[in-house]
Amino acid sequence: MKTKTISAVARKEYYHLIRDFRSLYLAFAIPVILILLFGYALSLDVDNIRVAVVDYDRTDLSRDFLNSLSSSPYFLITGHLRDLESVSTELDYGRITLAIVIPPGWTGMIRSDKIAPLQIILDGSDPNFSNIARTYITAFVDRYNNRLFEDYLNRHTLGKIKPPLEGRIRVWFNEDLESRNFIIPGIIAIIIMIVGAILTSLVIAREFENGTMETIRSLPITASELLLGKSIPYFFIGLTDVLIAVLMSQILFGVVMKSSFLFMILASSLYLMVALALGLLISSVTKSQLIANQGAILLTYLPSLLLSDFIFPVTNMPKILQILTYLVPATYYVDILRGVYLKNLGFSEMWPNYAVLAVMVLMLMSLNIVTLRKEGL
Amino acid sequence: MILHSNKIKNFEKTNGDTFIEVVDLSIQYGGVWAAKDICLRIHKGEIFGIVGSDGAGKSTLLRAMATLIPPTTGHITIEKFDTSADRKFVKSILGYMPQRFALYPDLTVLENMEFFMDVFHMEKQKRGIMRNKFLAFTKLEPFSDRRAGDLSGGMKQKLGLACVLLHEPKVLILDEPTNGVDPLSRMEFWQMLTRMRNEDCMTIVVATSYLDEGEKCDRLALMHNSELIEVAAPVILRKGFADLEEAIIDRLTKTDRELAYDTFRR
């Protein structure tokens, strides 16, 4: 392996890259677009649940109940409706997620120490959202219940009795439980795959399609020199994209690394190399830019998004898919990102992830070399 | 058998230094034999032409000489170096131009040349000299900043030639270099080849389907059905015939008849 030959290939590849408008666009617009899109549009947090209320009771107590509901940041009361029929219309049009119906004589039931029912209707068509909404409203009703219970105890001068258990919850790592704090760094895994694998998937197929592979074969260039030379320009583009993403998440969304930048850049380099090797392999196996491109999207981008524990929790998946996630490089990188951005972990906790990525690079590169040697290189 | 006697004749005719030696070369390619029992000696400083019908195995023979396909049996040496065992060295002393235009259309003339000089690790002072020499030689100076994809057919072939000459190879292997090129450019191209033979003692192996070009070769090899039928100077080949074309057609039909006869007898 000679560095001069590698740089010869790298230089040529750089010319191809700067002349190819589509690749350049993909390389620099994609990270910006994805960060903006995921950062602003994709939020897994639930607040401002739209609620409609029907108050058949109309007493001080029912009004107090609704007032404290509307003062919670999680709920937004969009309207006080007359009857159940209009509730059903609002739900049909999707204008509300939740409806609360206070039946007539509700306050009377409470005062006479009977159980007072409260009807809560939830729109289940978005199961994720309504599940969270259900948890919130249940918690809210519980709290209100406690307040009524304390009032009752005070009224009967039994104020000193307290419930025996009290859970004191403290959230670690992502204290505000803001999904954005993890989604934004997580997108870097997607960006690297797109830039690393989808761009390089074109690179060797192009040589086959142009007939220039025949020239390469006749020149003193070895398979590893060709692969390294072709990777270098894309490696730098990938790293630039990582920096763009890191800066954008910090400046636009205030998402800051808790651990050292060094861990981050080391992991990103390894993961980027996996992506590059994967793209090149797809390229030399398919020998067609079109098929390679499709293959790269299917084999790299989608698994990184779906099977990496980034957005969709792996623990909820069927066993076979769970096993499959071990083959997805993004799984390890996303885990490192979580360690760096949220948990302030160091090398002693995260080294297995680094090791797996390094092994993946070596294996893919050897596979690449074998494939190219078979092609007469 | 005629084929057998030819094989012996090819070796007997040797005069001058043998530069490329093909010994009992057979190549199986995708399940068929693309070359069968080929024996051949090419001398230093000659233009050696390979003619024959399409699919006769000319490209296969050239690609094997250029180290691109390993021989199934037999071997090829260039300047005593084996094309398989000493592949990397052989590559460094040869220039190969494939049949199809195989340069980068999105790179300029100069950038394409620079890639070749980079790959051969050429030193700085030498680069400028070689670049100018071959730009002038191929008359491509005015187009040095033009993208290779925007060149005419003839200019593309000249650029291809310039690129494979930059590292000063000792042998040139050209696969139908003037296919689809206009007559004037073809003539210029051949003038360049003859100049290189005369001035630099370059060994040139060229496959061609134009017999007027075959006439300009020092010796010609005639291939048919993956076999070598005859090797001789064009003057000897066309003795007793009106021109080279007739002579070659006559030999090809004769071989076909013999082949048909052999098959029939079996």
XYZ file of C-alpha atoms in Angstrom:
643
model
C 0.000 0.000 0.000
C 1.515 3.305 -1.086
C 0.276 6.636 0.208
C 1.054 8.299 -3.115
C -1.287 5.969 -4.968
C -3.967 6.475 -2.330
C -3.686 10.233 -2.656
C -3.803 9.928 -6.462
C -7.149 8.152 -6.203
C -8.363 10.553 -3.511
C -7.546 13.552 -5.671
C -9.392 12.141 -8.659
C -12.357 11.313 -6.450
C -12.349 14.866 -5.125
C -12.650 16.185 -8.690
C -15.606 13.891 -9.331
C -17.237 15.095 -6.159
C -16.913 18.828 -6.785
C -18.256 18.370 -10.335
C -21.253 16.372 -9.199
C -23.863 18.837 -8.069
C -26.248 16.176 -6.794
C -23.700 14.562 -4.526
C -22.605 17.891 -3.131
C -26.165 18.882 -2.458
C -26.784 15.594 -0.712
C -23.608 15.997 1.304
C -24.306 19.423 2.734
C -28.034 20.090 2.475
C -29.100 16.782 4.004
C -27.625 17.385 7.466
C -29.113 20.868 7.678
C -32.540 19.753 6.460
C -32.653 16.717 8.717
C -31.632 18.624 11.835
C -34.243 21.316 11.172
C -36.911 18.777 10.327
C -36.316 16.432 13.224
C -35.550 19.250 15.637
C -38.664 21.292 15.009
C -41.194 18.836 13.684
C -40.497 15.538 15.352
C -41.244 15.776 19.024
C -42.225 12.756 21.047
C -43.162 14.962 23.975
C -46.811 15.470 24.725
C -48.018 18.832 25.899
C -51.011 20.954 25.052
C -53.365 18.018 24.910
C -56.529 19.493 23.487
C -59.474 18.915 25.777
C -63.163 19.655 25.434
C -65.343 19.675 28.535
C -69.051 19.203 29.109
C -70.076 20.381 32.489
C -73.612 19.227 33.324
C -73.063 20.021 36.997
C -72.093 23.698 36.906
C -71.105 24.118 40.553
C -68.140 25.831 42.225
C -66.412 22.496 42.636
C -66.768 21.420 38.994
C -65.534 24.834 37.909
C -62.559 24.518 40.248
C -61.776 21.091 38.809
C -61.771 22.467 35.274
C -59.770 25.540 36.249
C -56.992 23.505 37.753
C -57.029 21.323 34.638
C -56.599 24.314 32.372
C -53.768 25.685 34.503
C -51.739 22.532 33.878
C -49.241 22.962 31.003
C -50.186 19.575 29.586
C -53.795 20.378 28.882
C -55.419 22.991 26.745
C -59.148 23.369 27.069
C -60.432 24.195 23.622
C -64.080 24.523 24.423
C -66.930 24.098 26.864
C -69.516 22.080 25.009
C -73.240 21.701 25.588
C -73.774 18.005 25.086
C -72.200 14.667 24.223
C -73.159 15.003 20.586
C -70.856 17.936 20.013
C -68.095 16.028 21.819
C -68.423 13.275 19.245
C -68.238 15.812 16.399
C -65.102 17.375 17.852
C -63.502 13.921 18.154
C -64.562 12.989 14.616
C -62.829 16.030 13.169
C -59.785 15.415 15.317
C -60.015 18.826 16.938
C -59.620 17.311 20.394
C -57.863 14.246 21.845
C -59.688 14.121 25.098
C -63.123 14.990 26.408
C -64.248 15.243 30.019
C -67.880 14.952 30.941
C -68.988 15.973 34.430
C -72.399 14.429 35.086
C -75.274 16.309 36.780
C -75.255 16.008 40.572
C -71.536 15.337 40.656
C -70.794 17.757 43.506
C -73.739 16.374 45.459
C -72.301 12.878 45.217
C -68.945 14.076 46.512
C -70.477 15.953 49.386
C -72.512 12.929 50.423
C -69.320 10.812 50.374
C -70.378 8.713 47.436
C -68.145 7.810 44.564
C -68.584 10.487 41.897
C -67.956 9.211 38.374
C -66.223 11.369 35.807
C -66.393 10.379 32.145
C -63.166 10.718 30.179
C -63.202 9.978 26.448
C -59.929 9.484 24.617
C -59.197 9.413 20.888
C -57.207 6.213 20.445
C -56.385 6.609 16.768
C -52.896 7.822 17.653
C -52.078 5.169 20.268
C -48.743 6.654 21.261
C -50.128 10.066 21.936
C -53.334 8.920 23.633
C -51.391 6.546 25.868
C -49.380 9.438 27.174
C -52.507 11.576 27.427
C -54.140 8.830 29.466
C -51.215 8.728 31.889
C -51.337 12.488 32.312
C -55.074 12.694 32.900
C -54.985 9.762 35.327
C -52.236 11.485 37.281
C -54.214 14.680 37.252
C -57.385 13.019 38.569
C -55.328 11.255 41.262
C -53.868 14.502 42.428
C -57.233 16.171 42.521
C -58.581 13.173 44.443
C -55.828 13.565 47.018
C -56.747 17.173 47.472
C -60.387 16.274 48.045
C -59.291 13.527 50.409
C -57.196 15.930 52.465
C -60.132 18.357 52.602
C -62.280 15.511 53.862
C -59.748 14.587 56.540
C -59.412 18.195 57.614
C -63.178 18.587 57.818
C -63.362 15.599 60.096
C -60.332 16.817 62.093
C -58.304 13.773 61.194
C -55.645 15.942 59.499
C -52.687 14.024 60.878
C -53.377 10.820 58.976
C -51.109 10.523 55.953
C -50.960 7.906 53.218
C -48.180 5.408 54.078
C -46.292 5.472 50.768
C -44.896 8.308 48.790
C -42.845 7.729 45.638
C -40.216 10.413 45.148
C -39.245 10.334 41.509
C -35.991 11.783 40.223
C -35.112 11.592 36.555
C -31.473 11.125 35.749
C -29.597 11.882 32.530
C -32.356 13.744 30.734
C -33.817 15.601 33.688
C -36.549 17.391 31.790
C -37.471 14.199 29.913
C -37.258 16.196 26.713
C -37.159 13.871 23.719
C -35.411 16.601 21.722
C -32.337 16.237 23.895
C -31.818 12.845 22.427
C -33.489 13.056 19.033
C -31.180 15.803 17.830
C -27.886 14.024 18.510
C -29.497 10.794 17.278
C -30.032 12.309 13.842
C -26.265 12.415 13.445
C -26.411 8.614 13.088
C -28.820 9.019 10.189
C -26.851 11.836 8.575
C -23.620 9.861 8.640
C -25.309 6.851 7.062
C -26.854 8.939 4.288
C -23.685 10.821 3.492
C -21.327 7.930 4.098
C -23.107 5.008 2.544
C -25.481 6.455 -0.020
C -22.869 8.732 -1.598
C -20.143 6.089 -1.719
C -22.564 3.502 -3.069
C -22.268 5.349 -6.389
C -18.524 5.536 -6.422
C -17.332 2.135 -7.605
C -20.450 1.394 -9.643
C -19.630 4.544 -11.606
C -16.234 3.118 -12.569
C -17.922 -0.027 -13.842
C -20.579 1.900 -15.750
C -18.078 4.273 -17.385
C -15.776 1.448 -18.351
C -12.993 3.100 -16.355
C -12.702 -0.008 -14.171
C -10.798 -1.477 -17.104
C -8.304 1.385 -16.858
C -8.006 0.979 -13.086
C -7.319 -2.736 -13.537
C -4.476 -2.008 -15.927
C -2.846 0.521 -13.587
C -0.652 -0.379 -10.615
C -3.397 0.285 -8.071
C -4.287 -2.357 -5.493
C -7.761 -2.990 -4.129
C -6.953 -1.470 -0.742
C -5.378 1.619 -2.316
C -8.467 2.152 -4.457
C -10.805 1.729 -1.489
C -8.869 4.029 0.812
C -8.399 6.661 -1.873
C -12.082 6.673 -2.638
C -13.032 6.872 1.036
C -10.879 9.849 1.982
C -12.913 12.697 0.406
C -16.119 11.241 1.756
C -14.581 10.776 5.177
C -13.850 14.485 5.391
C -17.305 15.395 4.125
C -18.818 13.089 6.731
C -16.793 14.662 9.540
C -17.738 18.147 8.347
C -21.377 17.087 8.497
C -20.893 15.836 12.052
C -19.498 19.246 13.011
C -22.382 21.027 11.283
C -24.846 18.825 13.156
C -23.124 19.307 16.510
C -23.035 23.080 16.094
C -26.620 23.309 14.875
C -27.952 21.254 17.764
C -26.037 23.401 20.208
C -26.941 26.767 18.725
C -30.522 26.150 17.589
C -31.712 23.703 20.197
C -29.324 24.124 23.094
C -28.453 20.434 23.086
C -24.993 20.140 24.603
C -22.672 17.182 25.111
C -22.156 16.146 28.701
C -19.141 14.014 28.019
C -16.021 14.893 26.059
C -16.083 15.901 22.392
C -13.178 13.527 21.882
C -15.351 10.467 22.568
C -17.911 11.850 20.183
C -15.523 12.486 17.305
C -13.777 9.147 17.759
C -17.076 7.287 17.683
C -18.251 9.330 14.714
C -15.071 8.529 12.779
C -15.442 4.813 13.398
C -19.125 4.797 12.548
C -18.426 6.883 9.451
C -15.845 4.336 8.329
C -18.418 1.579 8.756
C -20.805 3.578 6.586
C -18.165 4.208 3.917
C -17.110 0.565 3.800
C -20.725 -0.528 3.556
C -21.447 1.904 0.728
C -18.348 0.840 -1.202
C -19.205 -2.829 -0.741
C -22.723 -2.319 -2.038
C -21.234 -0.406 -4.946
C -18.732 -3.041 -6.035
C -21.188 -5.900 -5.615
C -24.020 -4.324 -7.608
C -21.870 -2.536 -10.231
C -24.817 -0.315 -11.064
C -25.351 3.144 -9.639
C -29.124 2.820 -9.642
C -29.268 -0.541 -7.882
C -26.497 0.468 -5.503
C -28.370 3.587 -4.512
C -31.592 1.686 -3.822
C -29.667 -0.997 -1.986
C -27.888 1.543 0.166
C -31.134 3.189 1.228
C -32.623 -0.187 2.066
C -29.599 -1.593 3.855
C -28.233 1.430 5.659
C -30.615 4.310 6.049
C -33.766 2.426 7.016
C -32.208 0.028 9.558
C -30.368 2.945 11.150
C -33.635 4.748 11.636
C -35.832 1.808 12.587
C -33.621 -0.794 14.256
C -31.123 1.263 16.197
C -33.083 2.057 19.361
C -33.020 5.666 18.200
C -36.728 6.380 17.838
C -38.311 2.962 18.197
C -37.430 1.174 21.441
C -35.784 -2.169 20.764
C -37.285 -3.722 23.908
C -40.754 -3.502 22.363
C -39.722 -5.410 19.226
C -40.256 -9.095 18.514
C -37.296 -11.316 19.360
C -36.112 -11.772 15.753
C -35.944 -8.048 15.153
C -34.148 -7.594 18.448
C -31.450 -10.008 17.298
C -31.266 -8.172 13.988
C -30.551 -4.905 15.752
C -27.188 -6.299 16.849
C -26.142 -6.291 13.184
C -27.052 -2.649 12.689
C -24.005 -0.413 13.219
C -26.208 2.498 14.272
C -27.258 0.527 17.376
C -23.767 0.913 18.812
C -23.285 4.465 17.684
C -26.666 5.584 19.042
C -25.718 4.018 22.358
C -22.467 5.992 22.397
C -24.327 9.185 21.475
C -26.663 8.607 24.400
C -23.645 8.140 26.656
C -21.944 11.265 25.377
C -24.920 13.589 25.162
C -27.033 12.530 28.121
C -25.129 10.337 30.537
C -21.615 11.752 30.672
C -20.064 8.334 30.227
C -16.400 7.711 29.548
C -14.355 5.157 27.710
C -14.512 2.617 30.543
C -18.280 2.240 30.131
C -18.513 2.642 26.378
C -15.517 0.730 25.002
C -17.512 -2.353 23.884
C -19.463 -0.166 21.474
C -16.244 1.252 20.057
C -14.785 -2.230 19.728
C -17.814 -3.553 17.824
C -17.666 -0.625 15.399
C -13.935 -1.176 14.850
C -14.481 -4.874 14.155
C -17.227 -3.965 11.710
C -14.872 -1.627 9.831
C -12.218 -4.322 9.546
C -14.655 -7.003 8.425
C -16.366 -4.834 5.815
C -13.058 -3.586 4.440
C -11.700 -7.121 4.057
C -14.890 -8.172 2.337
C -14.462 -5.191 0.043
C -10.899 -6.119 -0.811
C -11.867 -9.715 -1.575
C -14.695 -8.535 -3.838
C -12.472 -6.149 -5.760
C -9.698 -8.716 -6.153
C -12.252 -11.030 -7.728
C -12.951 -8.233 -10.182
C -9.360 -8.393 -11.344
C -7.821 -5.657 -9.255
C -2.588 -30.356 -39.173
C -2.129 -26.865 -40.452
C -2.600 -25.312 -37.039
C 0.192 -27.345 -35.571
C 2.681 -26.506 -38.263
C 1.822 -22.826 -37.884
C 2.680 -22.942 -34.248
C 6.157 -24.138 -35.059
C 6.488 -21.577 -37.812
C 5.689 -18.754 -35.414
C 8.637 -19.631 -33.283
C 10.984 -20.247 -36.170
C 10.393 -16.811 -37.646
C 11.865 -15.172 -34.583
C 14.532 -12.636 -35.273
C 15.537 -9.800 -33.008
C 14.900 -9.723 -29.226
C 11.784 -11.437 -28.034
C 9.966 -8.950 -25.892
C 6.617 -10.595 -25.273
C 6.328 -14.331 -25.189
C 3.004 -16.130 -25.160
C 3.390 -19.825 -24.413
C 0.562 -22.363 -24.826
C -1.941 -19.801 -23.663
C -5.518 -20.968 -23.140
C -8.149 -18.916 -21.418
C -11.525 -20.059 -20.290
C -13.816 -17.111 -19.824
C -17.398 -17.448 -18.676
C -17.553 -21.144 -19.601
C -16.162 -20.794 -23.113
C -12.606 -20.959 -24.376
C -11.763 -17.436 -25.462
C -8.188 -18.402 -26.363
C -6.868 -21.826 -27.276
C -3.213 -22.950 -27.336
C -1.761 -19.665 -28.423
C 2.018 -19.452 -28.915
C 3.483 -16.154 -29.954
C 6.658 -14.110 -29.827
C 6.616 -10.371 -30.217
C 9.888 -8.526 -30.751
C 11.166 -5.351 -29.242
C 10.375 -2.324 -31.342
C 7.826 -3.818 -33.672
C 4.252 -2.924 -34.371
C 2.463 -6.206 -34.024
C -1.063 -6.275 -35.380
C -3.814 -8.704 -34.455
C -6.608 -9.115 -36.979
C -9.545 -11.461 -37.212
C -13.302 -11.606 -37.176
C -15.348 -10.222 -34.295
C -15.288 -12.561 -31.334
C -12.109 -14.215 -32.592
C -10.449 -13.653 -29.222
C -8.345 -10.582 -30.009
C -9.490 -8.629 -26.962
C -9.018 -11.634 -24.700
C -5.433 -12.077 -25.875
C -4.699 -8.376 -25.378
C -6.335 -8.279 -21.957
C -4.279 -11.288 -20.914
C -1.094 -9.536 -22.070
C -2.166 -6.456 -20.101
C -2.467 -8.676 -16.960
C -6.227 -8.204 -16.759
C -7.171 -11.871 -17.148
C -5.070 -14.651 -15.677
C -4.262 -17.486 -18.117
C -6.190 -20.709 -17.500
C -3.198 -22.664 -18.764
C 0.112 -21.507 -20.236
C 1.731 -18.183 -19.477
C 2.767 -14.832 -20.878
C 6.017 -13.027 -20.146
C 6.854 -9.468 -20.958
C 10.564 -8.728 -20.825
C 10.948 -12.101 -19.031
C 8.459 -11.080 -16.331
C 5.363 -13.195 -15.875
C 2.041 -11.381 -16.216
C 0.590 -13.244 -13.241
C 3.517 -13.667 -10.878
C 5.077 -10.246 -11.481
C 1.841 -8.514 -12.225
C 2.610 -5.247 -10.492
C 5.934 -4.830 -12.265
C 4.510 -5.753 -15.651
C 1.780 -3.179 -15.152
C 4.410 -0.530 -14.596
C 6.094 -1.119 -17.968
C 2.979 -1.368 -20.080
C 0.357 0.987 -21.315
C -3.031 -0.506 -22.112
C -5.887 1.189 -23.922
C -9.149 -0.746 -23.736
C -11.583 -0.971 -26.614
C -14.108 1.317 -24.986
C -13.125 4.875 -24.055
C -12.046 4.442 -20.456
C -11.161 7.876 -19.132
C -13.123 10.122 -16.821
C -15.578 12.247 -18.801
C -16.081 14.719 -15.943
C -12.361 15.381 -15.609
C -10.534 17.737 -17.959
C -7.862 16.572 -20.388
C -5.177 17.783 -17.998
C -6.795 16.261 -14.907
C -7.066 12.897 -16.610
C -3.369 13.067 -17.479
C -2.550 14.136 -13.962
C -4.342 11.118 -12.518
C -2.116 8.815 -14.544
C 1.026 10.684 -13.491
C -0.118 10.549 -9.854
C -0.683 6.812 -10.019
C 2.816 6.281 -11.412
C 4.315 8.534 -8.698
C 5.980 10.812 -11.196
C 8.374 13.439 -9.831
C 7.574 17.090 -10.038
C 10.132 18.212 -12.642
C 9.313 15.299 -14.878
C 5.575 15.867 -14.748
C 5.685 19.188 -16.535
C 8.012 17.856 -19.210
C 5.961 14.742 -19.909
C 2.690 16.607 -19.836
C 3.826 19.154 -22.380
C 5.495 16.521 -24.517
C 2.391 14.418 -24.910
C -0.015 17.334 -25.143
C 2.078 18.503 -28.096
C 2.487 15.002 -29.475
C -1.255 14.416 -29.534
C -2.022 18.043 -30.515
C -4.333 18.372 -27.512
C -2.778 21.580 -26.084
C -5.678 23.851 -27.090
C -8.104 21.517 -25.343
C -6.212 20.908 -22.122
C -8.967 22.434 -19.961
C -11.815 20.772 -21.792
C -13.708 17.961 -20.102
C -12.786 14.625 -21.652
C -16.474 13.858 -22.179
C -16.762 16.851 -24.510
C -13.965 15.766 -26.855
C -14.587 14.311 -30.319
C -14.074 10.595 -30.883
C -10.641 11.055 -32.414
C -9.467 13.406 -29.682
C -10.699 11.021 -27.015
C -8.527 8.274 -28.458
C -5.536 10.618 -28.642
C -6.070 11.565 -25.011
C -6.260 7.874 -24.154
C -2.949 7.361 -25.898
C -1.370 10.372 -24.184
C -2.482 9.044 -20.780
C -0.988 5.582 -21.243
C 2.265 7.061 -22.605
C 2.938 9.409 -19.683
C 4.819 6.875 -17.582
C 7.022 5.951 -20.567
C 5.961 2.338 -20.943
C 8.071 -0.113 -22.901
C 5.098 -1.759 -24.484
C 1.770 -0.436 -25.670
C -1.280 -2.657 -25.906
C -4.067 -1.068 -27.915
C -7.447 -2.685 -28.462
C -9.014 -1.328 -31.655
C -7.855 2.190 -30.837
C -9.280 3.799 -33.957
C -12.709 2.243 -33.963
C -15.252 4.827 -35.054
C -12.626 7.509 -35.598
C -12.628 9.617 -38.779
C -10.027 8.743 -41.480
C -7.879 11.830 -40.925
C -7.599 11.248 -37.165
C -6.895 7.591 -37.849
C -4.023 8.524 -40.093
C -2.641 10.919 -37.471
C -2.988 8.256 -34.808
C -0.983 5.786 -36.848
C 1.665 8.388 -37.602
C 2.102 8.703 -33.837
C 2.443 4.952 -33.436
C 5.079 4.707 -36.185
C 6.985 7.629 -34.695
C 7.078 5.942 -31.299
C 8.337 2.722 -32.822
C 11.027 4.509 -34.821
C 12.168 7.020 -32.206
C 11.633 5.227 -28.883
C 11.872 1.604 -30.053
C 8.439 1.106 -28.500
C 6.844 -2.316 -28.799
C 3.243 -1.901 -29.875
C 0.601 -4.623 -29.950
C -2.550 -3.455 -31.647
C -5.809 -5.146 -32.501
C -7.579 -3.670 -35.471
C -10.463 -4.334 -37.773
C -9.180 -1.961 -40.456
C -6.944 -3.802 -42.890
C -5.299 -0.632 -44.199
C -3.991 -0.344 -40.645
C -2.947 -3.987 -40.729
C -0.824 -3.066 -43.728
C 1.143 -0.636 -41.545
C 2.099 -3.312 -38.996
C 5.463 -5.049 -39.080
C 3.847 -8.403 -38.503
C 0.274 -9.554 -38.320
C -1.355 -12.312 -36.328
C -4.539 -13.738 -37.742
C -7.036 -15.036 -35.172
C -10.169 -17.030 -35.709
C -12.414 -18.936 -33.295
C -10.101 -18.238 -30.354
C -7.136 -19.742 -32.189
C -4.099 -18.273 -33.810
C -4.098 -19.210 -37.475
C -1.022 -17.530 -38.851
C 1.636 -14.976 -38.018
C 3.496 -13.228 -40.824
C 4.449 -9.844 -42.275
C 1.616 -8.270 -44.273
C 3.638 -8.569 -47.508
C 3.980 -12.317 -47.057
C 0.350 -12.749 -46.040
C -0.999 -11.125 -49.166
C 1.373 -12.831 -51.611
C -0.697 -14.193 -54.474
C -3.726 -12.078 -53.585
C -4.972 -8.700 -54.819
C -4.801 -7.195 -51.353
C -4.630 -8.040 -47.653
C -8.375 -8.219 -47.322
C -8.711 -10.947 -49.921
C -5.789 -12.862 -48.434
C -7.346 -12.836 -44.981
C -10.840 -13.714 -46.144
C -9.369 -16.607 -48.084
C -7.607 -17.957 -44.997
C -10.621 -17.526 -42.765
C -12.929 -19.420 -45.140
C -10.332 -22.153 -45.534
C -10.131 -22.638 -41.760
C -13.893 -22.667 -41.492
C -14.037 -25.363 -44.171
C -11.442 -27.453 -42.338
C -13.309 -27.003 -39.085
C -16.549 -28.033 -40.765
C -14.782 -31.034 -42.260
C -13.337 -32.037 -38.871
C -16.716 -31.792 -37.224
C -18.321 -33.760 -40.040
C -15.742 -36.555 -39.886
C -16.232 -36.900 -36.183
